[in-house]
Short mmCIF file of C-alpha atoms and ligand atoms in Angstrom, two decimals:
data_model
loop_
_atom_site.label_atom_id
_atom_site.label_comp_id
_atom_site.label_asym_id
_atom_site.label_seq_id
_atom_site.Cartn_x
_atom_site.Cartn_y
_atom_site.Cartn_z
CA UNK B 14 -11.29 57.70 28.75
CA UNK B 15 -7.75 57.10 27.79
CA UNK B 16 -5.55 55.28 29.13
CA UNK B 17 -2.73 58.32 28.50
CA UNK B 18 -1.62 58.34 32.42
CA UNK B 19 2.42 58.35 32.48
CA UNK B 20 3.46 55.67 34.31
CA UNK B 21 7.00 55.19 36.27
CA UNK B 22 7.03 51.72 37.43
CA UNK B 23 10.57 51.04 39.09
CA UNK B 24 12.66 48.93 36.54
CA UNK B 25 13.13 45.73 39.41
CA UNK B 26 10.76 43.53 40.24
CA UNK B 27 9.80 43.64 44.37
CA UNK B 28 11.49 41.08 45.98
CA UNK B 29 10.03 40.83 49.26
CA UNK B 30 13.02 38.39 49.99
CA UNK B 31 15.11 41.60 49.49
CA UNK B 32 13.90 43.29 52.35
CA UNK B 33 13.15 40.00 54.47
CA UNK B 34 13.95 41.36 57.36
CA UNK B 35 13.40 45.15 56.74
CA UNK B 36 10.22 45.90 56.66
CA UNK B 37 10.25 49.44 56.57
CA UNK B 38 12.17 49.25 53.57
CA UNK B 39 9.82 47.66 51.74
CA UNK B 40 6.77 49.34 52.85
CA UNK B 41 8.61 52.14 51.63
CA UNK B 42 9.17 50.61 48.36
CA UNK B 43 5.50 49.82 47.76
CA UNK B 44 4.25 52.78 48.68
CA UNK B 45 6.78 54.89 46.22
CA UNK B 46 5.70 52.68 43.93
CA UNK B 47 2.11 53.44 44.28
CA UNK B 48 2.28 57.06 44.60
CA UNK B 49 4.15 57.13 40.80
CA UNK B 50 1.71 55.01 39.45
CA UNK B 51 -1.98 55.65 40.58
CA UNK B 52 -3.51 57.69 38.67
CA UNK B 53 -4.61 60.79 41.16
CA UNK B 54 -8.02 61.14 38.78
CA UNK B 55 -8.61 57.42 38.29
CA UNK B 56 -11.84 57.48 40.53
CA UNK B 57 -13.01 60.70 38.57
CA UNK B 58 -12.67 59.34 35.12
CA UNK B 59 -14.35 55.94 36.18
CA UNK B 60 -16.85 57.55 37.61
CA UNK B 61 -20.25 56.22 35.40
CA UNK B 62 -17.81 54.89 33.20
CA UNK B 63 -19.17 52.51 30.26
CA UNK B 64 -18.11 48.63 30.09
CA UNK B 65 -15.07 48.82 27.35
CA UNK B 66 -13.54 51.42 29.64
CA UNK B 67 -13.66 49.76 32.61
CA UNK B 68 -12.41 46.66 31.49
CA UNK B 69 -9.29 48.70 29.55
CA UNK B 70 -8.75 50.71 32.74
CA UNK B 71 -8.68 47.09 35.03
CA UNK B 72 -6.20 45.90 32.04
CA UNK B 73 -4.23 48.05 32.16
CA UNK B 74 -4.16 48.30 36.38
CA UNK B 75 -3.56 44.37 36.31
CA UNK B 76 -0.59 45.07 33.63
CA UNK B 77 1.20 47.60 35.92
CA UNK B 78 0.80 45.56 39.03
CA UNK B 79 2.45 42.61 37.13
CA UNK B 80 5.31 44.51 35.67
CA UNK B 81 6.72 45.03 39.05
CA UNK B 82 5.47 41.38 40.78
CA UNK B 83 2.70 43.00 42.98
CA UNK B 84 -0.42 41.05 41.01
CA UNK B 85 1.08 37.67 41.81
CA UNK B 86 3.03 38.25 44.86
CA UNK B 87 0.88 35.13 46.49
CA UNK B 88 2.05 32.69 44.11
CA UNK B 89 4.93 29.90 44.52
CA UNK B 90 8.26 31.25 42.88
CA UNK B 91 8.15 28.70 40.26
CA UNK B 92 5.49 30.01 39.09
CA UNK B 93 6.24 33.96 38.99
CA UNK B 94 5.67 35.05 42.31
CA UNK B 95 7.56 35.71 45.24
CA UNK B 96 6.02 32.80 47.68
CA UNK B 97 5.10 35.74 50.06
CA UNK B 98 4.51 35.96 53.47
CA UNK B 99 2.04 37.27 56.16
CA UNK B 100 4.06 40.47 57.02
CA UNK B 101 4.84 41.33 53.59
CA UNK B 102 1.02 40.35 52.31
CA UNK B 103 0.00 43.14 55.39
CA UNK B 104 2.23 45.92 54.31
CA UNK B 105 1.10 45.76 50.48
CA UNK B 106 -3.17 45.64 51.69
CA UNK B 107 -2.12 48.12 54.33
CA UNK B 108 -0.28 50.77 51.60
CA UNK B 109 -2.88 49.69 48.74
CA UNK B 110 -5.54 50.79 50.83
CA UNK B 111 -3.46 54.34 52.13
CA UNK B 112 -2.98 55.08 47.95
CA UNK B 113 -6.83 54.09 47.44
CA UNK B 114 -5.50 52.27 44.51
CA UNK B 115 -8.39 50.72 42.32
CA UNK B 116 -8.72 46.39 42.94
CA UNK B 117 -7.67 44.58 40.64
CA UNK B 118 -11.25 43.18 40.87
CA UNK B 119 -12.00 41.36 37.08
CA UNK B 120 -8.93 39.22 38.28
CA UNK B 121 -9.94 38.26 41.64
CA UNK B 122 -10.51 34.13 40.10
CA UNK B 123 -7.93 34.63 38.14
CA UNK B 124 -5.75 35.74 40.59
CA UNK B 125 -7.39 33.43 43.76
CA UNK B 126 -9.54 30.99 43.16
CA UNK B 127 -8.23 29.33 39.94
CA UNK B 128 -3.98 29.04 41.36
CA UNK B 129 -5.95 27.74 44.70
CA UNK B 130 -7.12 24.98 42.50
CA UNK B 131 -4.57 24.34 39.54
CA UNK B 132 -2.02 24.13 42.63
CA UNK B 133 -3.59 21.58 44.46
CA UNK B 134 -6.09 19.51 42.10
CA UNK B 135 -4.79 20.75 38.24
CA UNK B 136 -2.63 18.29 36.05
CA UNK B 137 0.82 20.19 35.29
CA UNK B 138 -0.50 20.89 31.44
CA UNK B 139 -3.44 22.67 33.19
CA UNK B 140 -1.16 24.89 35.18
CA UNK B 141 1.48 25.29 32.33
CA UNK B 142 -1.38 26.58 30.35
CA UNK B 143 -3.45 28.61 32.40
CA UNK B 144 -1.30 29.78 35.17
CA UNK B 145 0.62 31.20 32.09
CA UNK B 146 -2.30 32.45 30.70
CA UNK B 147 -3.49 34.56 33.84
CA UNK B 148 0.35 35.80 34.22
CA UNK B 149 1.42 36.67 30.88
CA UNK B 150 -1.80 37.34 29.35
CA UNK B 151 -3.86 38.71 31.61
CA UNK B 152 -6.80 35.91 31.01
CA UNK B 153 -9.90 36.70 32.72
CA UNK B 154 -11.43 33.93 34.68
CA UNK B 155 -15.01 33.24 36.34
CA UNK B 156 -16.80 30.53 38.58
CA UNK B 157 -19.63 28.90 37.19
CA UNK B 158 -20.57 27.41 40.28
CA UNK B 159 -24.64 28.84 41.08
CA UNK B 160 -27.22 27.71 39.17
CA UNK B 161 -31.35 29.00 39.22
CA UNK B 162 -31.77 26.03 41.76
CA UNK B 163 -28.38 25.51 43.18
CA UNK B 164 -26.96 28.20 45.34
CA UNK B 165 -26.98 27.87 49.24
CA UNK B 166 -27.87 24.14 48.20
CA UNK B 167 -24.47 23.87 45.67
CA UNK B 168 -24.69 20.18 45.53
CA UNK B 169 -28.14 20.08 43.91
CA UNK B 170 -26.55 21.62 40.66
CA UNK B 171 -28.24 19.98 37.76
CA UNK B 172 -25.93 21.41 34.85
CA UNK B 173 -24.83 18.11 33.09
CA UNK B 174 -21.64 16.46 31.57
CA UNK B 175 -22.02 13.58 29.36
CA UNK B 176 -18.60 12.26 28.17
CA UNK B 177 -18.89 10.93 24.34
CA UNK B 178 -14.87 9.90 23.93
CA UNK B 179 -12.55 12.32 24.52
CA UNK B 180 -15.27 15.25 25.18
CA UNK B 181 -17.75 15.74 28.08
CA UNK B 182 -20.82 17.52 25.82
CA UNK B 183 -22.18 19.59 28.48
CA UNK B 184 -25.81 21.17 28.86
CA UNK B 185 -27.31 23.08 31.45
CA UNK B 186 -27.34 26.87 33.30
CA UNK B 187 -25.26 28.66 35.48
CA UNK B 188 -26.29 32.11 37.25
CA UNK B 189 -24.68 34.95 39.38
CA UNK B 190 -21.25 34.32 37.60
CA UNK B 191 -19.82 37.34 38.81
CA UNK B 192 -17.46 39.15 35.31
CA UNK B 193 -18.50 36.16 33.34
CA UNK B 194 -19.42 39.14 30.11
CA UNK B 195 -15.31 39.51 29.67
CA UNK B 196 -14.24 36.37 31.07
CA UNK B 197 -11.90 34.12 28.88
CA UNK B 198 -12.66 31.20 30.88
CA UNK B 199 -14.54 29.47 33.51
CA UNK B 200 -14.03 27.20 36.47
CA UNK B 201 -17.50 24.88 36.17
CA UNK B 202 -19.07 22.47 38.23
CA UNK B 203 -21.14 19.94 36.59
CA UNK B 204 -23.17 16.60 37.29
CA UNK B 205 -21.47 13.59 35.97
CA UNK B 206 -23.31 11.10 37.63
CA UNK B 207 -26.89 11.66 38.57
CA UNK B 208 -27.50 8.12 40.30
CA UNK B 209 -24.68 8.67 43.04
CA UNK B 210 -25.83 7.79 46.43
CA UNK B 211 -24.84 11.40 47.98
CA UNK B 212 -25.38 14.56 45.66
CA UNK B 213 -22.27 15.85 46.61
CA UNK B 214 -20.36 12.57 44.84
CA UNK B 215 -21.44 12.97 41.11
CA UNK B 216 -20.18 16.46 40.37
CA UNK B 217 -16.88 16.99 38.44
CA UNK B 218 -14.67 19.87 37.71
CA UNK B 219 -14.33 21.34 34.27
CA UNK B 220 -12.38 24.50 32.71
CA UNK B 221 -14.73 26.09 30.14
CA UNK B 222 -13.48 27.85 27.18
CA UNK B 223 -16.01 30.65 27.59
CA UNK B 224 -15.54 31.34 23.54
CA UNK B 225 -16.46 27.60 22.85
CA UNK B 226 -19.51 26.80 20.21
CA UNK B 227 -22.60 27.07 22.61
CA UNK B 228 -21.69 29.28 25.63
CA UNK B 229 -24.30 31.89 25.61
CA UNK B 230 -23.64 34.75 28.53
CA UNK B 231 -26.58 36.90 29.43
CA UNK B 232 -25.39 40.14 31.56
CA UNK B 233 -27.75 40.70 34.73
CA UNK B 234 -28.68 44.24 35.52
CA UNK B 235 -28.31 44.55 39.22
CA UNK B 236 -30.00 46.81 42.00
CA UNK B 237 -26.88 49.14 41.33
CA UNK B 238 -27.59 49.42 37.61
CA UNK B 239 -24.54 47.66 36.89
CA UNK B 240 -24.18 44.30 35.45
CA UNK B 241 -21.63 42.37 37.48
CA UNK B 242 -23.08 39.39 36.96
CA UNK B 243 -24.54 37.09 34.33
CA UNK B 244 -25.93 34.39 33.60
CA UNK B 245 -24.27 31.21 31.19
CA UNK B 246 -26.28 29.07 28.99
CA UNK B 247 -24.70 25.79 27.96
CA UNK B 248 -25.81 24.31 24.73
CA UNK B 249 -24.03 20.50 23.59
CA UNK B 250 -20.80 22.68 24.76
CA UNK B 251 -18.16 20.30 23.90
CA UNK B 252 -15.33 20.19 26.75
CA UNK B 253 -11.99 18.09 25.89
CA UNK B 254 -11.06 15.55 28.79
CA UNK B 255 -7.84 17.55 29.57
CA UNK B 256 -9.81 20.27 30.72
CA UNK B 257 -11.60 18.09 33.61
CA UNK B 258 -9.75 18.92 36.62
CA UNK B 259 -9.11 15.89 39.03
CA UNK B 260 -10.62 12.50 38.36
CA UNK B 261 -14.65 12.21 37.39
CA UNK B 262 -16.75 12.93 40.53
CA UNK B 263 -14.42 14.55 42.54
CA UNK B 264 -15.03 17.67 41.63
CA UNK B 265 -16.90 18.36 45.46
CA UNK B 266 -14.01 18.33 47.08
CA UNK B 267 -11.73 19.76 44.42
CA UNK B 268 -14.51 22.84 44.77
CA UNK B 269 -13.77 22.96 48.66
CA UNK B 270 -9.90 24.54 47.67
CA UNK B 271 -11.53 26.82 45.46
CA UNK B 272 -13.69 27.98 47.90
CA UNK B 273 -11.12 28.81 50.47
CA UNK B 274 -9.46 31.16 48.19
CA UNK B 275 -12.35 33.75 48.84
CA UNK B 276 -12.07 33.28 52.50
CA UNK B 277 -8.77 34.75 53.03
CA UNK B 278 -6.71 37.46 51.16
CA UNK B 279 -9.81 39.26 49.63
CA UNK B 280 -11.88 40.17 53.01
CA UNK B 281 -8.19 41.28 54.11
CA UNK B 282 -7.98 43.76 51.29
CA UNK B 283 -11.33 44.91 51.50
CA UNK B 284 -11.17 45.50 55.48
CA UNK B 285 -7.91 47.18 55.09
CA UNK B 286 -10.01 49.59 52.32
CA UNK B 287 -12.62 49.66 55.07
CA UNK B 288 -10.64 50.91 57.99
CA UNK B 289 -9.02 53.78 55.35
CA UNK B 290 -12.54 55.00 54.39
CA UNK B 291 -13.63 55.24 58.04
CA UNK B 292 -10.66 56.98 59.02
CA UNK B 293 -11.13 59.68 55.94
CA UNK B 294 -15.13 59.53 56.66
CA UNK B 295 -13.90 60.86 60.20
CA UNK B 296 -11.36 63.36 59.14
CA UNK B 297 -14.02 64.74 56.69
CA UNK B 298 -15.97 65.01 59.35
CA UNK B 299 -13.81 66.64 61.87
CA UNK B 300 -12.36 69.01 59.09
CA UNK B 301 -16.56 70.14 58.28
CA UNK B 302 -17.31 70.02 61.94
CA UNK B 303 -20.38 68.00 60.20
CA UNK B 304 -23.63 67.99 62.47
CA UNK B 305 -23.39 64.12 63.46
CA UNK B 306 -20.45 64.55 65.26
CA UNK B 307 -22.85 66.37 68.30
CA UNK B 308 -25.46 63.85 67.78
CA UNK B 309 -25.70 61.21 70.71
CA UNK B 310 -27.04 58.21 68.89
CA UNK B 311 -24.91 59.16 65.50
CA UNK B 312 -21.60 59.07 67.57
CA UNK B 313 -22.67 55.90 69.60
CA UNK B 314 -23.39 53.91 66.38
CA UNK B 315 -20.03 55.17 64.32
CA UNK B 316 -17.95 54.60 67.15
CA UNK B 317 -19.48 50.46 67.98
CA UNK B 318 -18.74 50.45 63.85
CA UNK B 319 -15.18 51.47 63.90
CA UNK B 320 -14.70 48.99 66.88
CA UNK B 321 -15.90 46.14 65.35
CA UNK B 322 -14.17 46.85 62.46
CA UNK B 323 -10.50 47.14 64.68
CA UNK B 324 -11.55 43.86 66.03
CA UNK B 325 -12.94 42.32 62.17
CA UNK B 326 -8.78 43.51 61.18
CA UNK B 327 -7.24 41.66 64.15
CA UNK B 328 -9.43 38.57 63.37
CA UNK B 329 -8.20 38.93 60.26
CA UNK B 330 -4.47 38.81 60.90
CA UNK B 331 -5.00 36.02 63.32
CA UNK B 332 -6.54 34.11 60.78
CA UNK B 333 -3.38 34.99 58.25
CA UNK B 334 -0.80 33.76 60.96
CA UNK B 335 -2.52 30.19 61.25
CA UNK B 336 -2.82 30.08 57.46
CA UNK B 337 1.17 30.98 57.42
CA UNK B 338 1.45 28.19 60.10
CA UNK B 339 0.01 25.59 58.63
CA UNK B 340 -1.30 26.47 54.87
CA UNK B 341 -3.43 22.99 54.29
CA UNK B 342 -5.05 23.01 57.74
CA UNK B 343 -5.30 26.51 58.78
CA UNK B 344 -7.98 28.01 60.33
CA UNK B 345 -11.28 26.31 59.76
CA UNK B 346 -14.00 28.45 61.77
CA UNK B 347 -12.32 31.91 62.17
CA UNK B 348 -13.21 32.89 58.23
CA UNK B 349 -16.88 32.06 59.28
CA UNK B 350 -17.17 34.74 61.65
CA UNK B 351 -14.71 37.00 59.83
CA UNK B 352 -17.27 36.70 56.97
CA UNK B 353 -20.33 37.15 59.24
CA UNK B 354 -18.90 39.92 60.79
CA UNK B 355 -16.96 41.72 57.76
CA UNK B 356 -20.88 41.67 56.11
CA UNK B 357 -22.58 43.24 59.44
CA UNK B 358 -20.02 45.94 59.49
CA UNK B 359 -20.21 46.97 55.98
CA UNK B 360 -24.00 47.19 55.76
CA UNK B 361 -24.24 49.48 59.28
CA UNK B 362 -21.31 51.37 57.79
CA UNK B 363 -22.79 51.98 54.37
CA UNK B 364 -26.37 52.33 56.16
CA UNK B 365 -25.36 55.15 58.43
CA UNK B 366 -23.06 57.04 55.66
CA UNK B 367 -26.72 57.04 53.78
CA UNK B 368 -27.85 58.69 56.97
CA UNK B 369 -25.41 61.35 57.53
CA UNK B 370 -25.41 62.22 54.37
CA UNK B 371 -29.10 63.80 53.91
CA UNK B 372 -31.44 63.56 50.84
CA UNK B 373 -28.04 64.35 48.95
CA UNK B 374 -27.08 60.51 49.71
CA UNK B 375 -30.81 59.03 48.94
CA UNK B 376 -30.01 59.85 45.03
CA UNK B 377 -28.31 56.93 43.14
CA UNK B 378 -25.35 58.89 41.40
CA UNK B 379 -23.29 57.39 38.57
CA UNK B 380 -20.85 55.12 40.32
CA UNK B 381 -17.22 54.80 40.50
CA UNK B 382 -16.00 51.35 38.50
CA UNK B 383 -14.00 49.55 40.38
CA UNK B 384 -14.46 51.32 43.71
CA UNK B 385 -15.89 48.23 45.52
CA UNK B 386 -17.81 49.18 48.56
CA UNK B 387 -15.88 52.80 49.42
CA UNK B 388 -16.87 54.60 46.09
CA UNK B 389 -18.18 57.59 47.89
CA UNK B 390 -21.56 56.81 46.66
CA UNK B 391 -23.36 56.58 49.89
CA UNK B 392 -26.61 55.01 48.22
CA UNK B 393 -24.75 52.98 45.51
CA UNK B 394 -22.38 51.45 48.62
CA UNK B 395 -25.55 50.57 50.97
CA UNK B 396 -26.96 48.66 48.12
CA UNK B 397 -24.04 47.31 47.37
CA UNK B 398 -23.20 46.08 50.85
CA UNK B 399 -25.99 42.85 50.90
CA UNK B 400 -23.51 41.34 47.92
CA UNK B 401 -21.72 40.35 50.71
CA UNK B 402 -24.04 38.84 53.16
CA UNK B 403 -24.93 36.67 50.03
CA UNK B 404 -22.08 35.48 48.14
CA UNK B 405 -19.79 33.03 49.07
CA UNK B 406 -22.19 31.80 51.52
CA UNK B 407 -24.90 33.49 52.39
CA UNK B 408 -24.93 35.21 56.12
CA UNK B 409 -27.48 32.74 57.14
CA UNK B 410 -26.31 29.64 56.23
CA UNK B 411 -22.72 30.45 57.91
CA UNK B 412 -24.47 31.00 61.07
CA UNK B 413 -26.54 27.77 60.41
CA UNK B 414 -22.79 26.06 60.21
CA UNK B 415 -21.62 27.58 63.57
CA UNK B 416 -24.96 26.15 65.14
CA UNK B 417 -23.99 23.06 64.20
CA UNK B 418 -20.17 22.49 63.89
CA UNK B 419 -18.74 24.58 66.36
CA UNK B 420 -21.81 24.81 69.48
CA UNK B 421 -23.10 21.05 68.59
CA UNK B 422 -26.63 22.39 68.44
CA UNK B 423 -29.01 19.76 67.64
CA UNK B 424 -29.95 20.11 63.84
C1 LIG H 528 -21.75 39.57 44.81
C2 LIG H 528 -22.00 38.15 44.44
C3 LIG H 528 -21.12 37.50 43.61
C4 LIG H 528 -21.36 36.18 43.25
N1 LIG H 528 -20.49 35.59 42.38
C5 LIG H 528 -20.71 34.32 41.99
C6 LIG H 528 -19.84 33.72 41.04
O1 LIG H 528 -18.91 34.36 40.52
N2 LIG H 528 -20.07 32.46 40.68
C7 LIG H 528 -21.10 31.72 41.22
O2 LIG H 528 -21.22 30.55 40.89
N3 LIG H 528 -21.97 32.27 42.10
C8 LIG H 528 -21.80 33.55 42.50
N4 LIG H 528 -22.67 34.15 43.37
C9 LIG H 528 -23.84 33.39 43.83
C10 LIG H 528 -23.80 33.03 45.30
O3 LIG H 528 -22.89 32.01 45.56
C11 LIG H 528 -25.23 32.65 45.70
O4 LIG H 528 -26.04 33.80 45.55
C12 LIG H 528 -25.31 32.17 47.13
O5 LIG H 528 -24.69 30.93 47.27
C13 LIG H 528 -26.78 32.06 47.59
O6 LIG H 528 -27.52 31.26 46.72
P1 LIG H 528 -28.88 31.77 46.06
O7 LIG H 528 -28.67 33.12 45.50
O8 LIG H 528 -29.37 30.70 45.17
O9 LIG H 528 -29.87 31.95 47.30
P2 LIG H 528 -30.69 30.79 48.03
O10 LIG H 528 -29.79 29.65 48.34
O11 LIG H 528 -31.93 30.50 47.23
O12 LIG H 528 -31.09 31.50 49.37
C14 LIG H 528 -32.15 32.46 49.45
C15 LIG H 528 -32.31 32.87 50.91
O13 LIG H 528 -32.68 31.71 51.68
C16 LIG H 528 -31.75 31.50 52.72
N5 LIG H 528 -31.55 30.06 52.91
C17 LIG H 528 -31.32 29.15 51.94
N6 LIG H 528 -31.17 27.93 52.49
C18 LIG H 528 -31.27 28.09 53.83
C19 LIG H 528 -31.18 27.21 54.95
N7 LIG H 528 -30.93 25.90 54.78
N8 LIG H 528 -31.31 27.72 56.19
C20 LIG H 528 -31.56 29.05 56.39
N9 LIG H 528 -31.65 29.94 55.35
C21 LIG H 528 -31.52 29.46 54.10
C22 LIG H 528 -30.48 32.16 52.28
O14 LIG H 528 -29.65 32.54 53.39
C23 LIG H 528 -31.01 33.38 51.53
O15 LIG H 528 -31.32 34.40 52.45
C24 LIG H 528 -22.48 35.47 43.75
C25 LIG H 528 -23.38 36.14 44.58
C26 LIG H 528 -23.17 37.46 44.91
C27 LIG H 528 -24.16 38.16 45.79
#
């Protein structure tokens, strides 16, 4: 593939401040924006695409959103963005979803977990450094959180972090990291002190170089035939001190911020990408006069889907609002059953376009890179859809918290 696309990126940044209290405007601005700049063939051309491609083509995605301010937009001002709000955060998901613009998805820690943690827990050398990084040079990051033993159960983690002077010499393994084969660097978890009195309290928070003397990554070959994930083999890896983020053994709760990045903006992109490929699913569908729009059961089960997923968009923004209330408290429960219910939506979704789609949709075609859950692929989607009953806390264990914390069920 090349890269050969003309682009016409406007020559101003956005400045949702601009249009603070036009919104219409500024929709308006997005959306020219995007129609100049997406490629109209991207999804052809990274169709079955190999690794080096995909990775250029997500460079070079990330590089025009920046130009113009939309890959940061989330950030403070300080620090390159344009400190933006709920309404404007809406209208950009709500347009980038209309253009069926790729994600920017070998960024997403880059973009969301690692600011949710420099911001809050990082030293001002860390964020002067990597912030940077991420914004001018388009680092890739990953989370080397999971380990073989240590997934649901996070605070069993047994990678360890010795600290010989001004080094922690760390040795261990991490699994699932999701990009981890082109990631720069690496927000890790490791065990600093394995006689604490509480698992959680002897874990700390490192930033791996992921090109440092005895990082070994190991691509995974998922059910999709694509290798997301990977795993990371750590060998006497020698981390300086001024990489540990916050002080030794707090690196539980410095994990909790990084966390709560993955509960918010991302489920609101991909729901907005959600409700766009129902609605196109359906105008397909109407435009074909396709046979399961006369079938009883067929209609009964797309039409509870496309409810659900109305109400999984309104949770959504009501979770948004009392984020952009109150930013450090927010909501606590409401990304639970977002998450729960974002994952049950998806896999009936993906499940019944499988269904609909006859033997054509049993075969596992060559995928589009980049396309997330709506690549058209019925097969490759349903597969794809129990990623997200799994990661980030799997679908189980979230219900096993609203036993507990929110109905008081005895344990
Ligand atoms: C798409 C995707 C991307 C990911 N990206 C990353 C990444 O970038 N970095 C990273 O560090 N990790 C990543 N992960 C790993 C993810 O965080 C773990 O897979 C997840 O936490 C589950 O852990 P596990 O796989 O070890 O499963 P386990 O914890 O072994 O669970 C196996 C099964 O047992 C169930 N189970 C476990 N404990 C209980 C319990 N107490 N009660 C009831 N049921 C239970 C689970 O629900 C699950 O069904 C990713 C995973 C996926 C799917």
């Amino acid at each position: 593939m090349t890269l050969s696309t003309p682009t016409v990126s406007p020559a101003r940044v956005f400045d949702p401040l601009a249009h603070k209290d036009d919104l219409t405007a500024f929709r308006a601005e997005v959306r020219a924006w995007l129609e100049a700049v997406v490629p109209a063939d991207w999804q052809t051309r990274m169709t079955g695409a190999d690794e080096a491609d995909y990775v250029a083509f997500q460079r070079w995605w990330f590089a025009e959103m920046q130009k113009v301010g939309l890959a940061t937009p989330h950030w403070p001002r300080d620090w390159g963005g344009a400190d933006i709000g709920i309404r404007h955060q809406t209208i950009i998901f709500e347009e980038v979803a209309r253009a069926g613009a790729p994600g920017p998805e070998l960024f997403v820690i880059s973009l969301y977990h690692l600011p949710a943690t420099l911001f809050g827990h990082g030293s001002q050398a860390q964020r002067d450094r990597y912030l940077t990084g991420v914004k001018e040079r388009g680092e890739v990051w990953c989370q080397g959180f999971s380990e073989p033993n240590a997934g649901s159960d996070l605070a069993s983690l047994r990678t360890r972090a010795e600290r010989r002077g001004d080094v922690y010499v760390v040795n261990g393994q991490k699994v699932w990291s999701s990009y981890g084969a082109f990631a720069d660097y690496c927000l890790l978890l490791a065990r600093t002190d394995f006689e604490a009195p509480k698992k959680q309290a002897g874990i700390t928070y490192f930033i791996l170089d992921m090109k440092a003397p005895g990082v070994t990554v190991r691509p995974i070959r998922q059910a999709t035939g694509q290798s997301e994930f990977c795993e990371i083999f750590l060998d006497n890896v020698e981390i300086p001190v001024a990489d540990r983020i916050g002080e030794e053994n707090a690196g539980w709760m410095i994990a909790q911020s990084t966390l709560s990045a993955e509960r918010g903006l991302i489920v609101f992109e991909l729901s907005e990408r959600m409700a766009r490929a129902f609605d196109a699913d359906l105008a397909e569908a109407k435009r074909t006069d396709a046979a399961w729009l006369k079938d009883d059961q067929l209609r009964r089960e797309f039409t509870a889907a496309y409810s659900d997923m109305v109400t999984l968009r309104l949770m959504i923004r009501a979770m948004m609002q009392e984020v952009e209330a109150d930013p450090h408290m927010g909501s606590a429960t409401l990304p639970t059953y977002i998450k729960i219910h974002f994952s049950n939506i998806l896999r009936r979704y993906t499940d019944f376009r499988v269904r609909i789609g006859g033997l054509a949709a049993q075969a596992q075609q060559p995928a589009v890179m980049g396309g997330g859950h709506q690549t058209g692929n019925a097969m490759h989607d349903f597969i794809l859809s129990y990623a997200w009953s799994i990661s980030g806390g799997t679908v189980e264990i979230l219900k096993t918290v609203i036993a507990e914390r929110v109905l008081g069920l005895p344990r």
